[in-house]
Short mmCIF file of C-alpha atoms in Angstrom, two decimals:
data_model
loop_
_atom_site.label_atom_id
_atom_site.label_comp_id
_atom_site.label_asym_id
_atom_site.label_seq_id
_atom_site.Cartn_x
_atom_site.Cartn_y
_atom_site.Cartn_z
CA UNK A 24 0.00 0.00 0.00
CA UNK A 25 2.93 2.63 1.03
CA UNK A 26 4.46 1.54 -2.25
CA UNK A 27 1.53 1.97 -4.12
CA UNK A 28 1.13 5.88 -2.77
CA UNK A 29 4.27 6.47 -3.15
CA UNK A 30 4.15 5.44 -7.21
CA UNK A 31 1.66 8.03 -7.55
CA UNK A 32 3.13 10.60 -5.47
CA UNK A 33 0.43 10.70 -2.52
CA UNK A 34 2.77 10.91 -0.22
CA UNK A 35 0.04 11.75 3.06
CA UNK A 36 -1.27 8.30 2.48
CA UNK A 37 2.18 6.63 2.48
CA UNK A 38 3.14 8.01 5.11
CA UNK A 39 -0.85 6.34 6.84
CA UNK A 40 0.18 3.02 5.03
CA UNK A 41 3.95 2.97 6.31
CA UNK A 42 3.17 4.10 10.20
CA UNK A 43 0.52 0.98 10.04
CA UNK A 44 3.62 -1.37 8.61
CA UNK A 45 5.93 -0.26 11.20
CA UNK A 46 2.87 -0.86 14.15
CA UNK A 47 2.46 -4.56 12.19
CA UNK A 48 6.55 -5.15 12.83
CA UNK A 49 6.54 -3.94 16.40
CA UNK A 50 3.41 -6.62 17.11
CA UNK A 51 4.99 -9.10 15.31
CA UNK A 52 8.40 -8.03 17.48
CA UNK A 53 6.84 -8.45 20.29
CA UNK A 54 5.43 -12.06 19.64
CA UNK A 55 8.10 -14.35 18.10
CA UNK A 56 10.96 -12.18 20.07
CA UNK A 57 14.30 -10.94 18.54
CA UNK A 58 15.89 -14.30 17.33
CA UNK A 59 14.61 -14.99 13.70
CA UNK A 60 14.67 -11.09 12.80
CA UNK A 61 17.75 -11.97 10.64
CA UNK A 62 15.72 -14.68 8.20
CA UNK A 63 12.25 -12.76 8.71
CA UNK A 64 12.09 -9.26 8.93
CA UNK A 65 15.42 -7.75 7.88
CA UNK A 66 14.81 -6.45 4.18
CA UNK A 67 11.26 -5.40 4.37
CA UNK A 68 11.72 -3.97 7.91
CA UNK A 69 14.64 -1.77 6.97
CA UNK A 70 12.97 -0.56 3.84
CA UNK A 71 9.87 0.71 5.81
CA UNK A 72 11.51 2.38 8.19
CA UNK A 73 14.11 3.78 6.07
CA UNK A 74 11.11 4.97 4.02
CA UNK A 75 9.04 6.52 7.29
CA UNK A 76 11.95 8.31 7.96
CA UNK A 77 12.76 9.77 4.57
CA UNK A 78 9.15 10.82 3.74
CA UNK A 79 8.70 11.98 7.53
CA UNK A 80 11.56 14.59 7.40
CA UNK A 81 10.78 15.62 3.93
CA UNK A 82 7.34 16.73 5.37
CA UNK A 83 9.00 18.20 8.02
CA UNK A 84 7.90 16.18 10.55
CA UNK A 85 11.52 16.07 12.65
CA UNK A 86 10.65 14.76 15.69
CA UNK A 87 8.66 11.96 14.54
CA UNK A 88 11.09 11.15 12.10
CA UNK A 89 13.90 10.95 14.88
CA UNK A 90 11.75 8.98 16.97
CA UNK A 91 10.88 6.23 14.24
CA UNK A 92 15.13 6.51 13.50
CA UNK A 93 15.68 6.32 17.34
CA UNK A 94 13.04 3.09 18.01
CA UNK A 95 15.61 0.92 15.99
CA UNK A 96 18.84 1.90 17.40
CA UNK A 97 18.24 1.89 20.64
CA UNK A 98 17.61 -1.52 20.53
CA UNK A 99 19.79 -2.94 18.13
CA UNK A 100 22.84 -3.83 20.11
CA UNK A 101 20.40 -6.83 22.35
CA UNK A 102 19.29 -7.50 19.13
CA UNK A 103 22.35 -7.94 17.23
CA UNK A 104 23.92 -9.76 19.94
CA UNK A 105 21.04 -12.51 19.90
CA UNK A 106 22.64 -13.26 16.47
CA UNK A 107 25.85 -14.06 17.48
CA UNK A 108 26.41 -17.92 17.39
CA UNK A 109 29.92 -18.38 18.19
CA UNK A 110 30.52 -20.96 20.75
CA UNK A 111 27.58 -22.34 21.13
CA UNK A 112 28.18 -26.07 20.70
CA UNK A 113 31.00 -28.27 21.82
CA UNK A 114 33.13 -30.31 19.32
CA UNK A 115 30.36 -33.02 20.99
CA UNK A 116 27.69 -31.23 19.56
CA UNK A 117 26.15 -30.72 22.68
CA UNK A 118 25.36 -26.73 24.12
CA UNK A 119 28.81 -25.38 25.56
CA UNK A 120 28.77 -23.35 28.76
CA UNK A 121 29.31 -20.14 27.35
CA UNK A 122 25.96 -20.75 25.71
CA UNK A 123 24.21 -20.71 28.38
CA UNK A 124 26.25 -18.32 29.91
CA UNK A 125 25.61 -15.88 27.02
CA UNK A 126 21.42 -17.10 26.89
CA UNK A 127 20.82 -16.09 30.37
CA UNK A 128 22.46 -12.70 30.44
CA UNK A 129 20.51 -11.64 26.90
CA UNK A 130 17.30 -12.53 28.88
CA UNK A 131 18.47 -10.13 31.61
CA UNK A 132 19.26 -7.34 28.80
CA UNK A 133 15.84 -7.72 26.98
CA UNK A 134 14.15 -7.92 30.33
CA UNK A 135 12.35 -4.43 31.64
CA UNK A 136 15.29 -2.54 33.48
CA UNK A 137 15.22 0.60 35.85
CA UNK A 138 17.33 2.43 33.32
CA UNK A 139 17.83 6.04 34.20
CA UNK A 140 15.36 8.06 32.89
CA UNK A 141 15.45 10.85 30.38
CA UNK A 142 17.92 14.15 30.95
CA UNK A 143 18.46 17.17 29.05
CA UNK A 144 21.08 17.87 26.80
CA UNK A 145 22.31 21.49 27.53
CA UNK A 146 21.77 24.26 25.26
CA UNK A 147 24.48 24.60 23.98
CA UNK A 148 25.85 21.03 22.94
CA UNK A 149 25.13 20.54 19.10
CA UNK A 150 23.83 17.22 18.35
CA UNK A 151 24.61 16.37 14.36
CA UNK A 152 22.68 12.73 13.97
CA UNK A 153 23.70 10.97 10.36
CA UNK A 154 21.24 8.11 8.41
CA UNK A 155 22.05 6.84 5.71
CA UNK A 156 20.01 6.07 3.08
CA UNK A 157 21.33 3.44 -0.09
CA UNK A 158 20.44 6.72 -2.01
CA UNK A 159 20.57 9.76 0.46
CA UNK A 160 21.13 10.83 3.55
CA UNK A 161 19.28 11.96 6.45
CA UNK A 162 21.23 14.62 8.58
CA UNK A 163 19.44 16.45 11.53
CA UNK A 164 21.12 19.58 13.50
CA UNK A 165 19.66 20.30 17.08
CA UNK A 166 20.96 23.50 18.63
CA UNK A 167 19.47 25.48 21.29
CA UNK A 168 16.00 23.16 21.62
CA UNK A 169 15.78 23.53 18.21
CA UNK A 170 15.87 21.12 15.30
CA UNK A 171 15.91 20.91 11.56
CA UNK A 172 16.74 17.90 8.91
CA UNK A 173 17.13 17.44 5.82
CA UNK A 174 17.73 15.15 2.91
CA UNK A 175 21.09 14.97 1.30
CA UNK A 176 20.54 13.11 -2.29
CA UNK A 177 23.74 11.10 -2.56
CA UNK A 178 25.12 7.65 -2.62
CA UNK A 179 25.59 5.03 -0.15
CA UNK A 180 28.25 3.84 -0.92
CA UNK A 181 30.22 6.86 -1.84
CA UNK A 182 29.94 7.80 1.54
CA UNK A 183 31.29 4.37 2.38
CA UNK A 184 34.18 3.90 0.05
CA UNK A 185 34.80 7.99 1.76
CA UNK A 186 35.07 6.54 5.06
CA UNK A 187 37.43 3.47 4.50
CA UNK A 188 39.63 5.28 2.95
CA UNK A 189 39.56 7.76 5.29
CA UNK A 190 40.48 5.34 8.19
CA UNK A 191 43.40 2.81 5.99
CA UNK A 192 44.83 6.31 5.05
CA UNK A 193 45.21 7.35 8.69
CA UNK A 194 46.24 3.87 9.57
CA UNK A 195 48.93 3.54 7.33
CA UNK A 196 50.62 7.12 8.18
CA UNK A 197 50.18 9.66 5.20
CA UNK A 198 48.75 12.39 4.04
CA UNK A 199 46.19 10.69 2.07
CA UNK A 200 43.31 10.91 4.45
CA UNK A 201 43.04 14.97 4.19
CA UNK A 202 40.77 14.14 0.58
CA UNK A 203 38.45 11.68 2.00
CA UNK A 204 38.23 13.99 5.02
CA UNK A 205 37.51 16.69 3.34
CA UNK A 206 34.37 14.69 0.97
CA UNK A 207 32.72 13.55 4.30
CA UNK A 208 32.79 17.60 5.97
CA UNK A 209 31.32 18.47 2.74
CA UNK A 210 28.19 16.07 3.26
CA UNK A 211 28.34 16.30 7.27
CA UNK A 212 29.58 19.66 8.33
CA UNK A 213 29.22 21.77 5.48
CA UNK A 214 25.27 22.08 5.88
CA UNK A 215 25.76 23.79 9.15
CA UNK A 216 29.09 25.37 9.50
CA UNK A 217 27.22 28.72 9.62
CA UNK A 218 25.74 27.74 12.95
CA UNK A 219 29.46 26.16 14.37
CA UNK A 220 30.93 29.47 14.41
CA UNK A 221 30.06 32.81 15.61
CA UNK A 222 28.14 34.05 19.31
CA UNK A 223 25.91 31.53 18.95
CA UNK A 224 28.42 28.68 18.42
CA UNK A 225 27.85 25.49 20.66
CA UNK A 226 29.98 24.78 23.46
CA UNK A 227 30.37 20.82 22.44
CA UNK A 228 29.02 18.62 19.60
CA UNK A 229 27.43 15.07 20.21
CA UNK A 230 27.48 13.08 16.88
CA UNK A 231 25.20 10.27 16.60
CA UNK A 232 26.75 8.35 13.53
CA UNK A 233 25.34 5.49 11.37
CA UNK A 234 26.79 2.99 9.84
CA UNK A 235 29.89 3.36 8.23
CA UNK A 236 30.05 6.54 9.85
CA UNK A 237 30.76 4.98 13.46
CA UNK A 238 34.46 4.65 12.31
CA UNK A 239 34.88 7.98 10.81
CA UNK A 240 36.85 10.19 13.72
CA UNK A 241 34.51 13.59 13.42
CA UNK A 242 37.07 15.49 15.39
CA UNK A 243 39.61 15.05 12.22
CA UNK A 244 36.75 16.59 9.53
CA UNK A 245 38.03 20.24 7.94
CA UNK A 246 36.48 23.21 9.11
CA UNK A 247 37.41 25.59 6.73
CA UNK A 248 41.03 26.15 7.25
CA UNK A 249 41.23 23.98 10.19
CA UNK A 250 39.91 20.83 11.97
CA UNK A 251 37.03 20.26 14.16
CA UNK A 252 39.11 19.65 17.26
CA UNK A 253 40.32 22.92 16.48
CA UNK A 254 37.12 24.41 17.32
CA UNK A 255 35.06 22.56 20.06
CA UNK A 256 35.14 19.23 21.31
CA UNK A 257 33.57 15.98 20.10
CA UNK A 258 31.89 13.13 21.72
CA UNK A 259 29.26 10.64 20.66
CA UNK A 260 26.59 8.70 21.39
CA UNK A 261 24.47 5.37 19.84
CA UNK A 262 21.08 6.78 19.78
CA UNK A 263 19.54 9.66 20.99
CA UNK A 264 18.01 7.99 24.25
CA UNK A 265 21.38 7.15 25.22
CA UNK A 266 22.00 10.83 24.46
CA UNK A 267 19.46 12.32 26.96
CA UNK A 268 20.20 9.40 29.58
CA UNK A 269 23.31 10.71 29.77
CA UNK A 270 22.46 13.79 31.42
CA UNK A 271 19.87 12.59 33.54
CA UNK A 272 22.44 12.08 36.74
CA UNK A 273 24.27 15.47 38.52
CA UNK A 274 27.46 15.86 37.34
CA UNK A 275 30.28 13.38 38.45
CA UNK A 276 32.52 14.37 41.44
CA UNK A 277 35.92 14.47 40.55
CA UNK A 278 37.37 10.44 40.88
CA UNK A 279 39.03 9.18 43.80
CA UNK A 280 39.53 5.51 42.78
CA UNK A 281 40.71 3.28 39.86
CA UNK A 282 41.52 -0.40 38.79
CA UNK A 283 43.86 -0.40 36.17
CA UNK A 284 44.53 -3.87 34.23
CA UNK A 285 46.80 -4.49 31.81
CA UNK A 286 49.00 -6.72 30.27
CA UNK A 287 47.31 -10.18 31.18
CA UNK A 288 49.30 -12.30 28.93
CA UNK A 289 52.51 -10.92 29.01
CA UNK A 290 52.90 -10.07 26.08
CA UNK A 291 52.39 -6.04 26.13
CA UNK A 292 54.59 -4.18 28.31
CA UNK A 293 53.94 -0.86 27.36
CA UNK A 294 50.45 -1.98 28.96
CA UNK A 295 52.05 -2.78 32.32
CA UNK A 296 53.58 0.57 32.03
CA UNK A 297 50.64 2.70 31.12
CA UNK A 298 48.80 1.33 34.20
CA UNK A 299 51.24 1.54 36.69
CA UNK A 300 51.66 4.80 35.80
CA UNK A 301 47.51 5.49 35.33
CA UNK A 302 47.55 3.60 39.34
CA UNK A 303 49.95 6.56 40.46
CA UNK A 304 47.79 9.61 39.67
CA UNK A 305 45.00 8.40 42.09
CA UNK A 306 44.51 8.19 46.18
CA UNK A 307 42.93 4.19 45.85
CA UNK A 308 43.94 2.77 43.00
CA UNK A 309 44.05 -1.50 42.53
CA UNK A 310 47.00 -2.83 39.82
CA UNK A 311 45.80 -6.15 37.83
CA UNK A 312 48.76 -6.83 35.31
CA UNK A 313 50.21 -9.76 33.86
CA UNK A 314 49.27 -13.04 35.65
CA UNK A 315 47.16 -11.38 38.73
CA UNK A 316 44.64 -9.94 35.63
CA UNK A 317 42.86 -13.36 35.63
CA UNK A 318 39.19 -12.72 35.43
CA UNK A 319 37.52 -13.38 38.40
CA UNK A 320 39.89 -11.33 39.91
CA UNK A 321 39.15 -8.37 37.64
CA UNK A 322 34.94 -9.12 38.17
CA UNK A 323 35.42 -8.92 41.46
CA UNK A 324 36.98 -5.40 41.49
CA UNK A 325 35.14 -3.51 38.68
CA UNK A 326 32.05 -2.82 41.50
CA UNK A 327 33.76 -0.33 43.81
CA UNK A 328 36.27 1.78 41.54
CA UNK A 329 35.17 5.33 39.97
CA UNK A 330 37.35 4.59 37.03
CA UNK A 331 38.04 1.37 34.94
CA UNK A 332 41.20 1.54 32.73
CA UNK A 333 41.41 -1.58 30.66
CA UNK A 334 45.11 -1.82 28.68
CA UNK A 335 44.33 -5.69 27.30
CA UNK A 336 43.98 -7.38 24.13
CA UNK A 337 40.52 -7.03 22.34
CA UNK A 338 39.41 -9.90 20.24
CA UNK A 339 37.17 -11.10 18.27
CA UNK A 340 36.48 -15.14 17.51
CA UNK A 341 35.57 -14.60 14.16
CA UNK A 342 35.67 -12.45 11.64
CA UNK A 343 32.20 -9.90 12.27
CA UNK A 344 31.58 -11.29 16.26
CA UNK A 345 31.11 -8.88 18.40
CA UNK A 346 34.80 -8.47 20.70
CA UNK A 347 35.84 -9.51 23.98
CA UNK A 348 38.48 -8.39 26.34
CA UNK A 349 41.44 -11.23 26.50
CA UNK A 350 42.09 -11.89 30.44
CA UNK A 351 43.59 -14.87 32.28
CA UNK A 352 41.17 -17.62 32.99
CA UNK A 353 40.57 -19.05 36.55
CA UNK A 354 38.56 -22.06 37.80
CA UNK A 355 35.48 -20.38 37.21
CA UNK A 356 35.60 -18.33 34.25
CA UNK A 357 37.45 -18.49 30.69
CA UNK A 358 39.85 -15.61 30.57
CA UNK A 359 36.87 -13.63 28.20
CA UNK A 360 34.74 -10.79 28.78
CA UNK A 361 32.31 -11.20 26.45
CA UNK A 362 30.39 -8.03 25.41
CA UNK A 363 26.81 -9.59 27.13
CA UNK A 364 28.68 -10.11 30.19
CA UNK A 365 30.12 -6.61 30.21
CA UNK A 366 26.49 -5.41 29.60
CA UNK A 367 25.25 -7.14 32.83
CA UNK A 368 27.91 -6.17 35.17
CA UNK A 369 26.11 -3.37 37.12
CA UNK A 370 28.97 -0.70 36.92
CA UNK A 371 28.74 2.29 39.20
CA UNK A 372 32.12 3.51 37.41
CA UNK A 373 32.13 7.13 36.18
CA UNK A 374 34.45 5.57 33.68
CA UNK A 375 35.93 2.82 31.63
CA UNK A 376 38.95 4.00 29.88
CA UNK A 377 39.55 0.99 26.97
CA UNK A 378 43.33 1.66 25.93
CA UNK A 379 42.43 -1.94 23.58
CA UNK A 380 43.47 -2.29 19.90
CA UNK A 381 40.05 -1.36 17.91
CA UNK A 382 37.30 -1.31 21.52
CA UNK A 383 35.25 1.54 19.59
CA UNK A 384 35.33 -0.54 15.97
CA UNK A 385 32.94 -3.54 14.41
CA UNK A 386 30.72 -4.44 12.08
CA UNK A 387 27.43 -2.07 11.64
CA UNK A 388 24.10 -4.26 11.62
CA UNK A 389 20.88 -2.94 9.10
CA UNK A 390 19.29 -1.45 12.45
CA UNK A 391 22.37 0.55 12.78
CA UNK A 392 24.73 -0.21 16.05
CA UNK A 393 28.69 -1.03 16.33
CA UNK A 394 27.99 -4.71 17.35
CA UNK A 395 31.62 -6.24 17.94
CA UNK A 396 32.34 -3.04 20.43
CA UNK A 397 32.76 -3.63 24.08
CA UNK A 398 32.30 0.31 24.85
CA UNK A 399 28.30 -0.34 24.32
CA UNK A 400 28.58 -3.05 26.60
CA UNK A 401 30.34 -1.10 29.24
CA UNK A 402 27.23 1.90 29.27
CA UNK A 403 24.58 -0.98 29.16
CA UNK A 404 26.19 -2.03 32.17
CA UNK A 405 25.99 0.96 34.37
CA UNK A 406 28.69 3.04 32.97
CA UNK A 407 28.83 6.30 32.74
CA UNK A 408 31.42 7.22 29.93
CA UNK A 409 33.61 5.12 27.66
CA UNK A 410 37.03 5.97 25.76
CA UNK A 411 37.86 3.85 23.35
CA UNK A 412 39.68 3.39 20.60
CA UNK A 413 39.12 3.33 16.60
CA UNK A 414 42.46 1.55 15.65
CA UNK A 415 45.32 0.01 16.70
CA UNK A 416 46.79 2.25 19.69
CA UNK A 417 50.65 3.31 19.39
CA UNK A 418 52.17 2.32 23.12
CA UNK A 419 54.43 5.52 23.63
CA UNK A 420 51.73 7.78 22.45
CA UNK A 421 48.40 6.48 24.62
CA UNK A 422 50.77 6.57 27.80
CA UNK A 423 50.97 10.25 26.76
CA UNK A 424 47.49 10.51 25.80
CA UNK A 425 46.26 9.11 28.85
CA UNK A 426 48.58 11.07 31.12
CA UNK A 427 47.31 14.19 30.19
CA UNK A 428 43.15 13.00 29.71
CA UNK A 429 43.82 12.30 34.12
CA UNK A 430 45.83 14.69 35.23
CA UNK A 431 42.86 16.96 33.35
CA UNK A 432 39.96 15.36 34.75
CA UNK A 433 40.57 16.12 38.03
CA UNK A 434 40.34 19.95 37.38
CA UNK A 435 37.91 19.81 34.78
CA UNK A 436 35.29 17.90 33.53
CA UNK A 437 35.75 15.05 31.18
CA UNK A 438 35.25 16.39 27.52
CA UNK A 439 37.46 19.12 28.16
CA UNK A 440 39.94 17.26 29.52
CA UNK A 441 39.20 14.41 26.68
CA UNK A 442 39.96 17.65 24.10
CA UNK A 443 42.99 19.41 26.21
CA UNK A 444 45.11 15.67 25.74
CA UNK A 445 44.13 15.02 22.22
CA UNK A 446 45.14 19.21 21.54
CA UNK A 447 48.26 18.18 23.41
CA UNK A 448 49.24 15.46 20.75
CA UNK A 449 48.29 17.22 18.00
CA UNK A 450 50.31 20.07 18.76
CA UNK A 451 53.20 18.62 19.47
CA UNK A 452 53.12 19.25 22.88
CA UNK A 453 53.60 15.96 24.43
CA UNK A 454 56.52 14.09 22.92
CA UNK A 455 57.91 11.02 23.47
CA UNK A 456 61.42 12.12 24.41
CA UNK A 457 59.65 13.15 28.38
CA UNK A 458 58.90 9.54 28.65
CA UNK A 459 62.80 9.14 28.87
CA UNK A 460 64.60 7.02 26.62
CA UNK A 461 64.20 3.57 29.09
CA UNK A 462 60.31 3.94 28.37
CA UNK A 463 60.34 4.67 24.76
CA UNK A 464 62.72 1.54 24.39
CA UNK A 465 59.57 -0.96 26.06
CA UNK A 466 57.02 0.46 24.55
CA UNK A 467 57.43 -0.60 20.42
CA UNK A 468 55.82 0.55 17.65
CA UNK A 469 52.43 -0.34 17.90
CA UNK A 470 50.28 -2.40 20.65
CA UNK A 471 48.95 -4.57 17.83
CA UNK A 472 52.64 -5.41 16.63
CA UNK A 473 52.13 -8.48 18.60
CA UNK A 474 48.80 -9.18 18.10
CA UNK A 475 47.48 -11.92 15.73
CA UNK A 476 48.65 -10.92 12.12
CA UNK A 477 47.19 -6.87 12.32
CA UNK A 478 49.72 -4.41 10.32
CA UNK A 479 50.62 -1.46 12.29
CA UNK A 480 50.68 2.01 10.97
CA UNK A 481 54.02 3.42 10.03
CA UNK A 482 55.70 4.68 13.07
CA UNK A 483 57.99 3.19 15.45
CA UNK A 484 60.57 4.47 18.30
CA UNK A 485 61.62 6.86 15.11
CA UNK A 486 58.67 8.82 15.86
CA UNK A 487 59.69 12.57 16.71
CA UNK A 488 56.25 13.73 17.58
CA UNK A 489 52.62 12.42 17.88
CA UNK A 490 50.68 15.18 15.45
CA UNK A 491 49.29 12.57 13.05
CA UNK A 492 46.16 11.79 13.41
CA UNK A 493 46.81 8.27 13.85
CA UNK A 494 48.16 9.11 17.38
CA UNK A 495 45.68 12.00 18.39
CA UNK A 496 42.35 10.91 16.62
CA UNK A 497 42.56 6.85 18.05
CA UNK A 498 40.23 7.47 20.57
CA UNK A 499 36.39 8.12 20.88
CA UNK A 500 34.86 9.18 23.94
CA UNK A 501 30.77 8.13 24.31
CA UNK A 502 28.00 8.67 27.12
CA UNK A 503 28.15 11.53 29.53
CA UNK A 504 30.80 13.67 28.93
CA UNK A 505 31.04 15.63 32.05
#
């Protein structure tokens, strides 16, 4: 019926026919559950909604538009996760522990939850929210209370081939990623530059990305002559629920506390140092490295701390599953922190700092939603922020990096001091000669050097600064960002 009115151009009635498709979906949701939504609903799902959307925000009809955008992300992470498969039957064919393990916490996640309830974004915090279309784009810019949207005619996959190479170009070292860079501003930031500068200029932006645009660094997008971090800080968030849950708490205290883990198999020692150091900067701080990181261990410490900093492998089984963070197993538990076990922890931590090889990347599902991150996990769980990281991490520079993000946060609140440290790399001010030569010698090129086949970027102990933004524009910082 939508299909129909749209064919003849009435679009008030396909708008009707597509509202009463989506209500059919939810119902249907609702009965059979989340498990067959691959095989059942996928195509036709995503093409009604992606159509409600389009035709709502051509009509002008923001807010409902958002909200139809919003009902699919915020729970696609649960719902992605119920399609993960890995390890769920023994070479015996029989169901393996960590199937059951993994069955019992999804019913906890896709139970009802007292889940903090809606907060409001400040005033003057941009919000920039992405959708992508297979031929146009949705962008909506909220300032002030105020929103507008609009469609961007344009391709898919243009956008896509824009943001791989984009991320391989910073990866590898270059210059190269200043083109692709500049393509995505001109789609993204380019509508509203007129409202980023000037009196009325926001304090912060929030960007709400969509698929391929979760791994595109927003910070590193030109602004005329400059770069984004030039001008205000960036965070994100997955949806905007998660957006306005955010802010629904007072602000944080400064933190007193931290448990810092790192290096669990030995086999990272610029980890070991980067949390011994991370330990020093606070009055209470608990040290899990090398063979005292086995999990239970770690599980048993996360409750109490105000800060989790995680300096670990992250990995993923196969190729597409979401990640998990690589610990030493005990009696009771397998050395993995799967991201459903993260995401039913019950954190009271302020927050989780993941210095771990790719935490903020993975493979975008049709509802939208990063699916292989842990960093999703972690705010499910009770966390207030994450930092994580879009690539690889160089050893030398996220001891640096992190350094500076503490020593900031406890005079100021997190996004500033989030922005001060990566400011600090990218203009030159931290270098690796004040680690002292001893340091820089431990630390290698790359943490993923020794981990499982991944190329490193280009840059080794040779490195004379850290103003790439390989070094500066690794890390993503989501939730509430004060």
């Amino acid at each position: 019926e939508a299909r129909a009115a749209l064919g003849r151009g009435d679009r008030d009635a396909a708008v009707g026919a597509l509202r009463g498709a989506v209500e059919a979906y939810e119902r249907a949701r609702a009965r059979i559950g989340a498990a067959p939504l691959d095989a059942f609903f996928v195509d036709e799902r995503a093409w009604a909604y992606d159509a409600l959307a389009r035709a709502l925000t051509e009509a002008g009809e923001v807010d409902e538009a958002l909200a139809v955008i919003d009902r699919i992300k915020a729970r696609a992470f649960t719902e992605a996760l119920l399609g993960d498969r890995a390890g769920d039957r023994g070479p015996d064919g029989m169901p393996t522990r960590r199937m059951v393990e993994r069955a019992a916490n999804l019913r906890r996640l896709r139970a009802p939850s007292a889940r903090r309830g809606p907060g409001q974004v400040p005033a003057d915090v941009a919000i920039l929210e992405a959708y992508l279309l297979p031929d146009a784009m949705l962008l909506f810019w909220t300032l002030g209370g105020r929103t507008v949207g609009r469609v961007v005619p344009g391709d898919r996959e243009a956008v896509e081939r824009d943001a791989d190479a984009l991320l391989a170009a910073v990866r590898e070292g270059g210059a190269e990623w200043r083109a692709p860079a500049q393509a995505l501003a001109g789609r993204l930031i380019e509508p509203f530059v007129g409202q980023l500068t000037g009196r009325a200029a926001p304090r912060a932006l929030a960007v709400i990305p969509h698929g391929a645009l979760h791994q595109v660094p927003f910070a590193l997008l030109p602004l005329g002559d400059s770069l984004l971090v030039d001008r205000l800080p960036v965070f994100s968030a997955p949806n905007r629920t998660a957006l306005r849950e955010a802010f629904s708490d007072p602000p944080p205290t400064p933190p007193r506390s931290v448990v810092a883990v790192g290096d669990p198999l030995g086999d990272l020692p610029g980890a070991r140092a980067e949390v011994r150091e991370v330990a020093q900067l606070f009055s209470r701080s608990v040290v899990l490295a090398g063979a005292d990181a086995i999990e239970g261990s770690v599980r048993r410490a996360l409750a109490d701390a105000d800060v989790l900093h995680f300096a670990v492998h992250g990995v993923r089984a196969t190729r597409g599953s979401p990640a998990y963070l690589e610990l030493q197993p005990d009696a009771g538990h397998d050395g993995r922190l799967h991201a459903d076990e993260l995401a039913t922890l019950r954190l009271a931590a302020r927050l989780v700092v993941l210095s771990v090889c790719d935490s903020a990347r993975g493979r975008p599902n049709r509802g939208d939603e990063i699916v292989g991150v842990v960093d999703r996990a972690f705010l499910l769980g009770g966390a207030r922020s994450v930092i994580a990281s879009r690539w690889p991490v160089h050893d030398a520079a996220s001891v640096l990096f992190m350094r500076a993000l503490y020593q900031g946060l406890f005079r100021e609140d997190l996004l500033s001091a989030f922005h001060h440290a990566q400011l600090a790399l990218r203009h030159g001010d931290l270098l690796p000669a004040t680690l002292g030569d001893g340091v820089v010698a431990t630390l290698g090129t790359s943490r993923s050097a020794v981990f499982r086949g991944v190329r490193p970027a280009r840059f080794g102990r040779t490195a004379q600064d850290f103003t790439h933004p390989y070094f500066w524009a690794a890390f993503t910082l989501r939730g509430d960002p004060r």
